[in-house]
PDB file of C-alpha atoms and ligand atoms in Angstrom:
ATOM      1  CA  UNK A1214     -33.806 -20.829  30.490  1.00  0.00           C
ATOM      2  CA  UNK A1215     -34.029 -16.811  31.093  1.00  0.00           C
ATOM      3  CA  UNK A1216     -37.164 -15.335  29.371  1.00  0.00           C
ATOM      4  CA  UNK A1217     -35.722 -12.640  27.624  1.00  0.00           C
ATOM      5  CA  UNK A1218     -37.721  -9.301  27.348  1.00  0.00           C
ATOM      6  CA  UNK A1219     -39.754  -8.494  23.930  1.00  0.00           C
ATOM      7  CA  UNK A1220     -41.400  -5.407  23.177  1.00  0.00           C
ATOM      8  CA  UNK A1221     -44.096  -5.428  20.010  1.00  0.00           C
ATOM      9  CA  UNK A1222     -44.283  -2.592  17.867  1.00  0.00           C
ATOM     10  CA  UNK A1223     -47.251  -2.942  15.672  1.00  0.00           C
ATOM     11  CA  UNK A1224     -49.449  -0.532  13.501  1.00  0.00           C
ATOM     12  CA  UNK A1225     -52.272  -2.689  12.613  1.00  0.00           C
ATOM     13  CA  UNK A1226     -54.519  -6.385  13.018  1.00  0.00           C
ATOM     14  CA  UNK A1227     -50.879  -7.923  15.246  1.00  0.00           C
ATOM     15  CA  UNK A1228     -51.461 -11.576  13.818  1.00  0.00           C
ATOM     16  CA  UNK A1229     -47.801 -11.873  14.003  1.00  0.00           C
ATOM     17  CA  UNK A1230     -48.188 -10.313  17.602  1.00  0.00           C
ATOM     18  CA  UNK A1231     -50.711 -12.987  18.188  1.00  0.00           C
ATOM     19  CA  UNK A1232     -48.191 -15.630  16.840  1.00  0.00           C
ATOM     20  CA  UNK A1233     -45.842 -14.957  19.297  1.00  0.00           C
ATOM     21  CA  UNK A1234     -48.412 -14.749  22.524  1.00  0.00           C
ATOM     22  CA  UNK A1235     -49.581 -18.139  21.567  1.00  0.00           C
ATOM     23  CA  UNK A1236     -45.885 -19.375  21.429  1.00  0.00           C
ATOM     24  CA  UNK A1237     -45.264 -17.841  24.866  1.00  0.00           C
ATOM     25  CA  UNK A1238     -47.881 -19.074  26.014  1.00  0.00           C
ATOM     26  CA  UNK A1239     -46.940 -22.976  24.964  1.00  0.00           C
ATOM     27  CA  UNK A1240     -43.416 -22.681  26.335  1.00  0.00           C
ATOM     28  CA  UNK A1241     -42.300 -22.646  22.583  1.00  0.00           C
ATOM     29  CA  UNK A1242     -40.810 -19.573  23.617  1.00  0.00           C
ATOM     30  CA  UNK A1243     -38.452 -18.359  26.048  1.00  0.00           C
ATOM     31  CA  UNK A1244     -39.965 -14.930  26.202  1.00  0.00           C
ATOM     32  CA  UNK A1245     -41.853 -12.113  28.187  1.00  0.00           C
ATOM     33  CA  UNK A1246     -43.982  -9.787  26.654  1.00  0.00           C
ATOM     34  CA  UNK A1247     -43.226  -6.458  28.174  1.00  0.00           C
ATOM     35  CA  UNK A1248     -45.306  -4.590  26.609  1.00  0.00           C
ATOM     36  CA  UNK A1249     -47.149  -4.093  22.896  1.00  0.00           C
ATOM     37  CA  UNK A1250     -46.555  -0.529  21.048  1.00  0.00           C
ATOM     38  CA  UNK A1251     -48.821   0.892  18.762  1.00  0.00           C
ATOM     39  CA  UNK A1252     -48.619   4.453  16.943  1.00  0.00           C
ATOM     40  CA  UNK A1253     -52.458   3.478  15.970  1.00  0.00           C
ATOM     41  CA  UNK A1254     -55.334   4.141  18.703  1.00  0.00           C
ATOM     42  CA  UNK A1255     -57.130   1.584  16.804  1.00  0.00           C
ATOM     43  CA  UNK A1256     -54.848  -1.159  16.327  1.00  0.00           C
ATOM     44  CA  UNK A1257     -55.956  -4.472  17.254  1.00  0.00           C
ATOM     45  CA  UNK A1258     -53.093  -5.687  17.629  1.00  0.00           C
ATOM     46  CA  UNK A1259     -53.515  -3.513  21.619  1.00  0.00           C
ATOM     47  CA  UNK A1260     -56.598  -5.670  22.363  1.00  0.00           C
ATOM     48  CA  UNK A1261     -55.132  -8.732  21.205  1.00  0.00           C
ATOM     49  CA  UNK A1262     -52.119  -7.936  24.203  1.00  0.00           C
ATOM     50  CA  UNK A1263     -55.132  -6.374  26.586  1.00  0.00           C
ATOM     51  CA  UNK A1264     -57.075  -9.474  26.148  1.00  0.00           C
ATOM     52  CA  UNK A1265     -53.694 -11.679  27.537  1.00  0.00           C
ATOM     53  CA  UNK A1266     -53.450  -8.656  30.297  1.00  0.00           C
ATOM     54  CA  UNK A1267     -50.340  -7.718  28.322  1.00  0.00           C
ATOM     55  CA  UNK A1268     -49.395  -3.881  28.971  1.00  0.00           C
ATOM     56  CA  UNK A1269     -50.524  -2.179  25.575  1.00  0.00           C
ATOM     57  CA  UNK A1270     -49.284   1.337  24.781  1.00  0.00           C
ATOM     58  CA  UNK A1271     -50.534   3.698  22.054  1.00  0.00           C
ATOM     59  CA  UNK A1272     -47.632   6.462  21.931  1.00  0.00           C
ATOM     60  CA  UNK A1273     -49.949   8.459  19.161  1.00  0.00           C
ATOM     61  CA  UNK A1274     -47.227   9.762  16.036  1.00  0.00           C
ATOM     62  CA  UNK A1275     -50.097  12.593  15.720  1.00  0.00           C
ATOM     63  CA  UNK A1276     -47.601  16.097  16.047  1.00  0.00           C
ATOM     64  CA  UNK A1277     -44.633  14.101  14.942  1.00  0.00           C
ATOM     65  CA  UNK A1278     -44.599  14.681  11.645  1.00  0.00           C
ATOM     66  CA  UNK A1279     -41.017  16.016  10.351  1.00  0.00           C
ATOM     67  CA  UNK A1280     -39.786  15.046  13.995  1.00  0.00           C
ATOM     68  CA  UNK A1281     -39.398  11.115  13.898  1.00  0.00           C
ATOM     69  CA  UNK A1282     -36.105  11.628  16.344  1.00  0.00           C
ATOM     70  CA  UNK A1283     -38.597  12.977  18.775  1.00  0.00           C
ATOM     71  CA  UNK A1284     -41.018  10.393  18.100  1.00  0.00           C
ATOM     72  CA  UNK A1285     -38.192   7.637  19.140  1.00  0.00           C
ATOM     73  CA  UNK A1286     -37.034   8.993  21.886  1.00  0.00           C
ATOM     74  CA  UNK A1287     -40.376   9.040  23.323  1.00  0.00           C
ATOM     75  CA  UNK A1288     -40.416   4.996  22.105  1.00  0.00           C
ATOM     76  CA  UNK A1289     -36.907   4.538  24.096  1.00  0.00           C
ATOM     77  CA  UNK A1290     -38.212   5.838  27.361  1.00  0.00           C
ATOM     78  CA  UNK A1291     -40.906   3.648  27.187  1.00  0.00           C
ATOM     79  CA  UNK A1292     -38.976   0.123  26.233  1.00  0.00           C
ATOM     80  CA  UNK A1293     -36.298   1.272  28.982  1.00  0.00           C
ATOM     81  CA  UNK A1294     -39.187   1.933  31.687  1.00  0.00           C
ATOM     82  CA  UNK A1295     -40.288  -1.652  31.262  1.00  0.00           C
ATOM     83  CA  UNK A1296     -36.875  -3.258  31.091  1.00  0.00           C
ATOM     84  CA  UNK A1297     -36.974  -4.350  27.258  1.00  0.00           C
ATOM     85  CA  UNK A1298     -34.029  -5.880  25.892  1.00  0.00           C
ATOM     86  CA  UNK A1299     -35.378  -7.432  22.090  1.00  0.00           C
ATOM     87  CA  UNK A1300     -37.821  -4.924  20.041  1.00  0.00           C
ATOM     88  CA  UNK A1301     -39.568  -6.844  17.530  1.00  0.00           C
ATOM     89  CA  UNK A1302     -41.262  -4.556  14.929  1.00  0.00           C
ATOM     90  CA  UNK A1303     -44.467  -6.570  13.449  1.00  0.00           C
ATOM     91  CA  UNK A1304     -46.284  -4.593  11.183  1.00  0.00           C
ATOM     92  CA  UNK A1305     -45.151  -0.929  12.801  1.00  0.00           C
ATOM     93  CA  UNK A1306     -45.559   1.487   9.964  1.00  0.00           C
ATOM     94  CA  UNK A1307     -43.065   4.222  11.025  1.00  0.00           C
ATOM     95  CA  UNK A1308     -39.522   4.362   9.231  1.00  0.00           C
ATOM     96  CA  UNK A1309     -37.555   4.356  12.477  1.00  0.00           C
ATOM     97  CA  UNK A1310     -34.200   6.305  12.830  1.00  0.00           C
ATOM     98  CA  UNK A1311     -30.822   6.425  14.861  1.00  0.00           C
ATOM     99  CA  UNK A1312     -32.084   7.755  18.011  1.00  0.00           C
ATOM    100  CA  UNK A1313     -33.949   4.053  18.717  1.00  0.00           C
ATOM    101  CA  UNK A1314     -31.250   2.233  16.615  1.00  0.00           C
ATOM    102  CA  UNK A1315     -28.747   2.972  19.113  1.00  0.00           C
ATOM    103  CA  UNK A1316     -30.403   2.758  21.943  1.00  0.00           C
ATOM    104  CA  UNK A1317     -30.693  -0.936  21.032  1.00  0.00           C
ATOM    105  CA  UNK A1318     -27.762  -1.946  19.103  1.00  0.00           C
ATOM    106  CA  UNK A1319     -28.466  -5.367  17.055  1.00  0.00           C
ATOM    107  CA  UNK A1320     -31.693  -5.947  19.264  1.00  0.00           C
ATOM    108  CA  UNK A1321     -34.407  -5.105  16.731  1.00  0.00           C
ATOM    109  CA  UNK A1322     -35.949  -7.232  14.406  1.00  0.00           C
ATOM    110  CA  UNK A1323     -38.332  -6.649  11.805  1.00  0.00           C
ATOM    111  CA  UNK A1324     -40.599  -8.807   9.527  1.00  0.00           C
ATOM    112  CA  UNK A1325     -40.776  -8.803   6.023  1.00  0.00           C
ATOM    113  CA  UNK A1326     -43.411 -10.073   3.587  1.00  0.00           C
ATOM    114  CA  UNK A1327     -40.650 -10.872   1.152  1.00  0.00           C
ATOM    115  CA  UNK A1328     -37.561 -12.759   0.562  1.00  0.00           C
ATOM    116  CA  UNK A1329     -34.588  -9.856   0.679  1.00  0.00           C
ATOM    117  CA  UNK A1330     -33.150  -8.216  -0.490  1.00  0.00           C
ATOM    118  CA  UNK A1331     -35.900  -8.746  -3.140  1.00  0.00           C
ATOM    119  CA  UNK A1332     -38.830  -6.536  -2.870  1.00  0.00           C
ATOM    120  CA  UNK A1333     -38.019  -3.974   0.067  1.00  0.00           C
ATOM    121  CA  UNK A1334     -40.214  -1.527   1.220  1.00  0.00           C
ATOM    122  CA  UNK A1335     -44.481  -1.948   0.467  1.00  0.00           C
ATOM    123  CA  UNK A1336     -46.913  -3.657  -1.654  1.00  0.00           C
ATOM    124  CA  UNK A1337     -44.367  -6.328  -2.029  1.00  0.00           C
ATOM    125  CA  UNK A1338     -46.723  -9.279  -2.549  1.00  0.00           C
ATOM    126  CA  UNK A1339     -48.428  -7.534  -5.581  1.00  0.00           C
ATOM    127  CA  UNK A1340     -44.753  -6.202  -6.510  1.00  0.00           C
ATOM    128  CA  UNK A1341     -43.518 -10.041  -6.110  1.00  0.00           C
ATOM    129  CA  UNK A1342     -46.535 -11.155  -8.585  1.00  0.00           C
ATOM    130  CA  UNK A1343     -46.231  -8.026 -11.393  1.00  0.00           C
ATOM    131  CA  UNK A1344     -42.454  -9.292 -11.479  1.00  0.00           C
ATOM    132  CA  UNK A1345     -43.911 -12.943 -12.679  1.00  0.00           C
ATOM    133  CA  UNK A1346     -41.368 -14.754  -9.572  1.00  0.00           C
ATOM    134  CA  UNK A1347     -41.771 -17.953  -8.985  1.00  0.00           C
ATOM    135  CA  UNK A1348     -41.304 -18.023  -5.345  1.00  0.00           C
ATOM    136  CA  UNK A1349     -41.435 -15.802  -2.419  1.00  0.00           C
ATOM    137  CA  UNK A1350     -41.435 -16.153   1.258  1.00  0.00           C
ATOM    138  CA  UNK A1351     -40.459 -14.119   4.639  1.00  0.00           C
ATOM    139  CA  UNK A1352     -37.722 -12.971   6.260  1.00  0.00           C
ATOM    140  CA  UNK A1353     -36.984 -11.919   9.899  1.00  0.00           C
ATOM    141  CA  UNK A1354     -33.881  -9.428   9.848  1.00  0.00           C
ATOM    142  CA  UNK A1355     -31.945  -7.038  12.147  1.00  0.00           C
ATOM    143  CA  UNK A1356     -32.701  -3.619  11.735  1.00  0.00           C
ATOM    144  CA  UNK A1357     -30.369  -0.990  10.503  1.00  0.00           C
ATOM    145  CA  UNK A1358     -30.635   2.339   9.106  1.00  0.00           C
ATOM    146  CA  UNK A1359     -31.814   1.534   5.802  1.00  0.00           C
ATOM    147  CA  UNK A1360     -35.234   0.153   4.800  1.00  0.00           C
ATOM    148  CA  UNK A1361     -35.434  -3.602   4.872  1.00  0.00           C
ATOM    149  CA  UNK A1362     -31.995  -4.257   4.713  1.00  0.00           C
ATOM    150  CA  UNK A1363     -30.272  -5.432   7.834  1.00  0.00           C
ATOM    151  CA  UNK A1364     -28.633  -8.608   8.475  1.00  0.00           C
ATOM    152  CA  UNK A1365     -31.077 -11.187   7.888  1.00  0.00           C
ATOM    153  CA  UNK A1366     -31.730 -14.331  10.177  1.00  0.00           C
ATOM    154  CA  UNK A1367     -34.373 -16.340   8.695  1.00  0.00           C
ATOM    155  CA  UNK A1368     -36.379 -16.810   5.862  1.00  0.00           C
ATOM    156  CA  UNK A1369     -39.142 -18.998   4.440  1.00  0.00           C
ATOM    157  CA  UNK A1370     -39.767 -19.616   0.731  1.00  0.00           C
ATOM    158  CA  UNK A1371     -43.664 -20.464  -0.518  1.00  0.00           C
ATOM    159  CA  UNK A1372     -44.365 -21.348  -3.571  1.00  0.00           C
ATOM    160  CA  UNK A1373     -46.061 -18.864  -6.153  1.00  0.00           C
ATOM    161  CA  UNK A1374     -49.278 -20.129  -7.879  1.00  0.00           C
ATOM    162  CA  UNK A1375     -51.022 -19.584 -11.265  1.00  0.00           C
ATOM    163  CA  UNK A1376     -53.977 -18.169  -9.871  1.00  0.00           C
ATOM    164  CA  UNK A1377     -52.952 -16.221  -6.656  1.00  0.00           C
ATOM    165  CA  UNK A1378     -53.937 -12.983  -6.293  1.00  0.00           C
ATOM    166  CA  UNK A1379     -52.119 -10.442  -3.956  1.00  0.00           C
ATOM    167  CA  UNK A1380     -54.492 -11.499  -0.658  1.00  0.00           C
ATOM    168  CA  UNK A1381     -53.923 -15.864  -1.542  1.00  0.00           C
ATOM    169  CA  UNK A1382     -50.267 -14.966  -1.823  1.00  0.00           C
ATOM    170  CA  UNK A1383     -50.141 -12.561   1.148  1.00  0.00           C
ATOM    171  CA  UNK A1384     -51.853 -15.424   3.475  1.00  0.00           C
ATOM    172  CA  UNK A1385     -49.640 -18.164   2.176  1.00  0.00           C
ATOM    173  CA  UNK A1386     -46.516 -15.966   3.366  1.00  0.00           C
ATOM    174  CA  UNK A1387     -48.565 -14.923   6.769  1.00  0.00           C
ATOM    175  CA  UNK A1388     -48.551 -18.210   7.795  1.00  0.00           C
ATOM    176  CA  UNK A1389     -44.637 -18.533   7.674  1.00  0.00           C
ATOM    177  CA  UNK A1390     -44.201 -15.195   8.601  1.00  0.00           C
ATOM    178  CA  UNK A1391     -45.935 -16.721  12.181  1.00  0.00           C
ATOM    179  CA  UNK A1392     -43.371 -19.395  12.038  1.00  0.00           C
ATOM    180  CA  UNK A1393     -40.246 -17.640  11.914  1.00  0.00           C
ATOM    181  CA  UNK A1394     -40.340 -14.776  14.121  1.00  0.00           C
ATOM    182  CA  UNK A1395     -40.859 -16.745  17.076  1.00  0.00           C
ATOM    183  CA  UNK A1396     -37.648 -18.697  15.709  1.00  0.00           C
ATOM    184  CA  UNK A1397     -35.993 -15.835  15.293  1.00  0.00           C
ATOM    185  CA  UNK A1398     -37.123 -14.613  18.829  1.00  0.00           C
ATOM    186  CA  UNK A1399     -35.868 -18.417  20.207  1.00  0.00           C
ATOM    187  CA  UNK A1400     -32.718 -18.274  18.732  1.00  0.00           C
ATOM    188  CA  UNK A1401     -32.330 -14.573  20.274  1.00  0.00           C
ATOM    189  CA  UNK A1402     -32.840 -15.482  23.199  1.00  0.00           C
ATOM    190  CA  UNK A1403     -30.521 -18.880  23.584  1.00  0.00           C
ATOM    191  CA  UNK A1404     -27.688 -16.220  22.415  1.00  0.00           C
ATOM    192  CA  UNK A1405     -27.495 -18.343  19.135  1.00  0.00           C
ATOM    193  CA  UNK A1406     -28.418 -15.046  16.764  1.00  0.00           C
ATOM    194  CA  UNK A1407     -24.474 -13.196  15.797  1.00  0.00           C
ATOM    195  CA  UNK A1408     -25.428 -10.110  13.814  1.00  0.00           C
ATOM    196  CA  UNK A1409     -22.153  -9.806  11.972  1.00  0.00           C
TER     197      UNK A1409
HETATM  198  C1  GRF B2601     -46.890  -8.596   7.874  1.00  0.00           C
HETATM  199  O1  GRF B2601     -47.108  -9.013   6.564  1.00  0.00           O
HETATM  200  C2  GRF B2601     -45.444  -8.227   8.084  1.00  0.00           C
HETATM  201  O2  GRF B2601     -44.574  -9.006   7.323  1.00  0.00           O
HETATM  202  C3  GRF B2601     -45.400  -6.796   7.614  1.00  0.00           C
HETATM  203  O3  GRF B2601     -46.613  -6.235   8.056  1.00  0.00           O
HETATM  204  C4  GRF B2601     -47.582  -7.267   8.172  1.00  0.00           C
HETATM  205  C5  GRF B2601     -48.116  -7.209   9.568  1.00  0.00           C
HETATM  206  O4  GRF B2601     -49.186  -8.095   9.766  1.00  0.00           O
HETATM  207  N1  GRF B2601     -44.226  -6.123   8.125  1.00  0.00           N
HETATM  208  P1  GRF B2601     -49.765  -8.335  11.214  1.00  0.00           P
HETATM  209  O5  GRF B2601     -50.152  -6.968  11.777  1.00  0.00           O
HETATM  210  O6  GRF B2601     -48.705  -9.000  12.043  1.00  0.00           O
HETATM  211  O7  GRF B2601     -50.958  -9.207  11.027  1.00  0.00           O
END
């Protein structure tokens, strides 16, 4: 099967970035890494990607502020230079706008600590547990101009305990949330995912 392109955006520790380099690296995934992006000099999520000699990035938001149109156009050049086709965001802490949208119509995806449309934006494990819910989960969604709430693909549902606390809860999602995106990714890339 074609390996389709991927670009990583990440802000932070990449685990879900790691997630995905361990399934490309099984053959669980028909993908290429093209490269990792990180606003974050000190992400390390980049020396997870050096350490598989995956091109890592830093394309600094420092100067940006007030101009995030700016800020994605410089992110466009970049995943065009390298041939990208699917941009997964994992963890990238930027509110992205139009001007990378459209450049990739229906090719981004994003992953969310939650089960949407409940609980959008941050904080949403802590926001899942004030609420009292019994269960939360994941979900890997299209992005669209609004925060959190494109199209969504897949989710998975965990269980919420007695005693959690935001960081039991937040692993017990993590460990789905390494499941599905590389589903996600899969189904992407055997032309199964319809956006509409
Ligand atoms: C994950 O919880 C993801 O759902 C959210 O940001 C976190 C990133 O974690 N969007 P990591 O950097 O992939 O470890």
């Amino acid at each position: 099967m074609k390996k389709v392109k991927i670009a990583v955006l990440v802000s932070g520790r990449g685990s879900n970035l790691q997630a995905i380099i361990d399934n490309i690296e099984k053959g669980a995934l028909s993908a290429e890494l093209a490269v990792v992006i990180s606003d974050q000099a000190d992400a390390y999520a980049l020396e997870r990607a050096r350490k598989h000699h995956i091109p890592a990035v830093q394309v600094s938001g420092k100067g940006y502020k007030g101009k995030r149109e700016e800020y994605d156009a410089l992110l466009v050049q970049e995943l065009r230079t390298r041939g990208v086709e699917l941009v997964c965001l994992a963890g990238f802490m930027r509110i992205i706008t139009p001007v990378l949208i459209k450049a990739f119509p229906n090719r981004i995806l994003n992953i969310h600590p939650a089960l949407l449309p409940a609980f959008p934006g941050l904080h949403v494990q802590k926001a899942a547990l004030e609420h009292g819910v019994k269960f939360s989960g994941c979900t890997v969604h299209f992005v669209d101009e609004g925060m959190d709430t494109g199209p969504i693909i897949i989710q998975a549902v965990v269980p919420i305990l007695d005693n959690d606390t935001e960081d039991s809860l937040s692993a017990r999602i993590l460990e789905q949330e390494h499941k599905i995106y590389s589903q996600a990714i899969q189904l992407y890339a055997e032309g199964r995912l319809k956006p509409e």
